[in-house]
Short mmCIF file of C-alpha atoms in Angstrom, two decimals:
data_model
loop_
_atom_site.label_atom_id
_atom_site.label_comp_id
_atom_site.label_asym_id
_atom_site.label_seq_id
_atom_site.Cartn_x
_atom_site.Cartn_y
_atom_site.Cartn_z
CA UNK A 1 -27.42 0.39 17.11
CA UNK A 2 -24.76 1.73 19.75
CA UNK A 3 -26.26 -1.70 22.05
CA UNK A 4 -24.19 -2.24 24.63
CA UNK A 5 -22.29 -5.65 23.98
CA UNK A 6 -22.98 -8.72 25.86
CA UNK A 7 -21.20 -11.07 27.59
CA UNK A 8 -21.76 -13.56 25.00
CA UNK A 9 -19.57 -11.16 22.86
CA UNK A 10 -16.65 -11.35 25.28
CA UNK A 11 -14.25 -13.93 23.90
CA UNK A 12 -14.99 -11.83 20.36
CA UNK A 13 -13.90 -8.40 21.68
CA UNK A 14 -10.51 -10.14 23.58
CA UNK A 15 -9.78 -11.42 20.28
CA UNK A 16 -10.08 -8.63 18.23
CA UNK A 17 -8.03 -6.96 21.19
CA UNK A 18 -5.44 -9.36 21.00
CA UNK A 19 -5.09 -8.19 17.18
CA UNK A 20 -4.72 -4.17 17.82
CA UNK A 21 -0.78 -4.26 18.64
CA UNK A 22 -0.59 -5.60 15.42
CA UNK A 23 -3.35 -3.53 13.50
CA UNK A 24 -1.35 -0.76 14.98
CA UNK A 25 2.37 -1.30 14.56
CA UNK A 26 2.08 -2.64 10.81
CA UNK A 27 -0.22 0.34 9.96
CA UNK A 28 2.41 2.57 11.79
CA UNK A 29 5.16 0.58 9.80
CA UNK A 30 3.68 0.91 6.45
CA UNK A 31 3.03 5.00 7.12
CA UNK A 32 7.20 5.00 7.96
CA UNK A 33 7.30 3.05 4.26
CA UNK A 34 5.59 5.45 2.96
CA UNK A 35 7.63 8.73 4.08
CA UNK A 36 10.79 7.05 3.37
CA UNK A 37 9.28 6.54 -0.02
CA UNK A 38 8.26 9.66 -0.54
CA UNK A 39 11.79 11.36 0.75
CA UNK A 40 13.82 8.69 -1.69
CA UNK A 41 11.48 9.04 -4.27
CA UNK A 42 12.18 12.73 -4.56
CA UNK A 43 15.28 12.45 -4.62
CA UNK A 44 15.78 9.92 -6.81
CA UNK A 45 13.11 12.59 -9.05
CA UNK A 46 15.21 15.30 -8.24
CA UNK A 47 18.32 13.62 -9.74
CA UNK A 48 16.87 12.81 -12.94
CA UNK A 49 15.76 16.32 -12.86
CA UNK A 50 19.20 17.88 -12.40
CA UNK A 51 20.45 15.35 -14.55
CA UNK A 52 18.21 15.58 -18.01
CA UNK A 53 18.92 19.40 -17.08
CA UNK A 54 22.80 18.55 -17.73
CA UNK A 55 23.81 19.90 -14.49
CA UNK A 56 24.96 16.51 -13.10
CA UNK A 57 26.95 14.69 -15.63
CA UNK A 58 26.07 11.20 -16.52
CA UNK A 59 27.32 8.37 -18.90
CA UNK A 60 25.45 7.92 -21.99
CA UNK A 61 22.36 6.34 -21.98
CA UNK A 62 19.36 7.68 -20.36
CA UNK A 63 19.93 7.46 -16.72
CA UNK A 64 18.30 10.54 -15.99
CA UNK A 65 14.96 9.98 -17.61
CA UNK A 66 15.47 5.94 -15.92
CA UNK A 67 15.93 8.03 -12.43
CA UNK A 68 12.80 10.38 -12.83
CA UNK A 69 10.73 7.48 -14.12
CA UNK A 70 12.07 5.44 -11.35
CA UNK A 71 11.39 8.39 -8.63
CA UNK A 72 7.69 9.54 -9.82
CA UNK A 73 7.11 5.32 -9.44
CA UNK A 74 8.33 5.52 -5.54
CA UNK A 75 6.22 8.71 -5.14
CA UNK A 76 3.41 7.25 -6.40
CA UNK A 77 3.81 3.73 -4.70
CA UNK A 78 3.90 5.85 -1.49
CA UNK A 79 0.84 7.33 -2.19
CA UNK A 80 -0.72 4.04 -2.67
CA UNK A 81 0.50 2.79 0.72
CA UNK A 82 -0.89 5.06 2.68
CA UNK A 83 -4.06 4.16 2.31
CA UNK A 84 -4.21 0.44 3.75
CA UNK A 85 -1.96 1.71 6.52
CA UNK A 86 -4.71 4.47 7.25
CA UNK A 87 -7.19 1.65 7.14
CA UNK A 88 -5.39 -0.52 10.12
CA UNK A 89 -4.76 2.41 12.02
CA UNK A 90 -8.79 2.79 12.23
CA UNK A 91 -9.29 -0.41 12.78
CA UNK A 92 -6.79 -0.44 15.64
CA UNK A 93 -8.47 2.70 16.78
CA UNK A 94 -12.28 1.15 17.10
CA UNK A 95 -10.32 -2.19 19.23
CA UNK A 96 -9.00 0.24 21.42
CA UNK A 97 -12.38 2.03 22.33
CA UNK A 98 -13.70 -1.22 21.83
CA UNK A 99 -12.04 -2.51 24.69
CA UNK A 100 -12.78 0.98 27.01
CA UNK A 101 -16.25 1.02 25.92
CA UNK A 102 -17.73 -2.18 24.46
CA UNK A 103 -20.25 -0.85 21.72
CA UNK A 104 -21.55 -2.55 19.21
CA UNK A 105 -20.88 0.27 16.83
CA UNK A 106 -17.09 -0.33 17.73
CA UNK A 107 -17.17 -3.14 16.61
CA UNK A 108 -18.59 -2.16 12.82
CA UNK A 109 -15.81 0.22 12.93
CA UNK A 110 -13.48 -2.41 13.54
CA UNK A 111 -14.71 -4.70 11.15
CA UNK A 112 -15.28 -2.23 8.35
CA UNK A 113 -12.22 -0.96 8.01
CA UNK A 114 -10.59 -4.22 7.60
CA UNK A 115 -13.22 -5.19 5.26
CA UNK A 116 -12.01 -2.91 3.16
CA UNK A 117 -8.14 -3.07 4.15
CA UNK A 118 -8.34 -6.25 2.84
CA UNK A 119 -10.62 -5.62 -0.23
CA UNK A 120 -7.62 -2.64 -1.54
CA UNK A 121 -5.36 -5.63 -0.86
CA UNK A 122 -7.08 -8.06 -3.24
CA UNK A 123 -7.23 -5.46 -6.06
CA UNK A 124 -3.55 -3.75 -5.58
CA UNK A 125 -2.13 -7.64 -5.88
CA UNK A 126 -4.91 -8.46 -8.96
CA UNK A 127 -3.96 -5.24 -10.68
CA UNK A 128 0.14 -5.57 -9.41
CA UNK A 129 -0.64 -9.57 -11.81
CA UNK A 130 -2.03 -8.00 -14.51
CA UNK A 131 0.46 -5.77 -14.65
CA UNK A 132 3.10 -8.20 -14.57
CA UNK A 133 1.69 -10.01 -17.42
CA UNK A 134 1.72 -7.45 -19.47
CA UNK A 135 5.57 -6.50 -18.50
CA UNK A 136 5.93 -10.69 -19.36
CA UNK A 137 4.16 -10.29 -22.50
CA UNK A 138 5.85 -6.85 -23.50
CA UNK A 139 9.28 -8.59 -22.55
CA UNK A 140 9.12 -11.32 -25.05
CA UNK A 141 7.16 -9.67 -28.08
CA UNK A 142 9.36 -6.26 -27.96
CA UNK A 143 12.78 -8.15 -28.59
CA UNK A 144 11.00 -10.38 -30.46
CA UNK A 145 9.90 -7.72 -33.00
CA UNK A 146 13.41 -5.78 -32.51
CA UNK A 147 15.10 -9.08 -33.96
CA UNK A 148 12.55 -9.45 -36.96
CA UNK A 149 12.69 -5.83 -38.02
CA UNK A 150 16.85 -6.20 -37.46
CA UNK A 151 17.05 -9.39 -39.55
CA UNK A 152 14.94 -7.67 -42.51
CA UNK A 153 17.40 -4.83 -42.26
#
């Protein structure tokens, strides 16, 4: 399995070289995303925190319970980032020894791990639509069955 690759594979390995700046820099990106998530996310937390607890005032309303939902969201969003980053980061990893050491098994690596980059793609934006349908759906029937229950008051 760890063949050396031939020169028949050549103009494959230059382009998946040509694609490991990328691989690397929007993985690198997306792991910055998710720290600066994870920093405003506790705060924002924090401040929901401090503010349910009364020690920040606030209007009325429920702003503080709005900025703790709000905050656990980023916080968990940032979890969920990290993991296609990690997954272009590998990839870019395998190009790079790819292109030091052409192995076929580099090239699995490679391929593999945007395989699946790609596959937690496709489900985060099918689940991200269903989701959204049901925040469609729950934004016309809950006013909907506010006004009927307020015009048999």
């Amino acid at each position: 399995m760890n063949e050396a690759v031939t020169t028949d594979q050549s103009a494959i390995i230059a382009k998946l070289t040509q694609t490991q700046p990328w691989l690397r820099f929007v993985g690198i990106m997306m792991m910055i995303g998710a720290v600066l998530m994870i920093l405003g996310g506790t705060a924002c937390t924090l401040l929901g925190v401090f503010t349910l607890a009364g020690m920040i005032p606030s209007g009325k309303g429920a702003g503080g319970a709005i900025l703790l939902g709000i905050g656990l969201l980023y916080v968990v969003l940032s979890v969920i980032y990290f993991f296609p980053a990690r997954l272009l980061l590998k990839s870019a990893r395998a190009i790079r020894t790819l292109a030091t050491a052409p192995e076929e098994a580099a090239v699995i690596e490679a391929l593999e791990a945007q395989r699946r980059f790609w596959k937690f793609i496709g489900i985060f934006i099918i689940s991200l639509l269903a989701f959204y349908l049901l925040a469609i759906a729950a934004a016309i029937i809950i006013p909907a069955i506010q006004a009927i229950a307020a015009h048999k008051n």
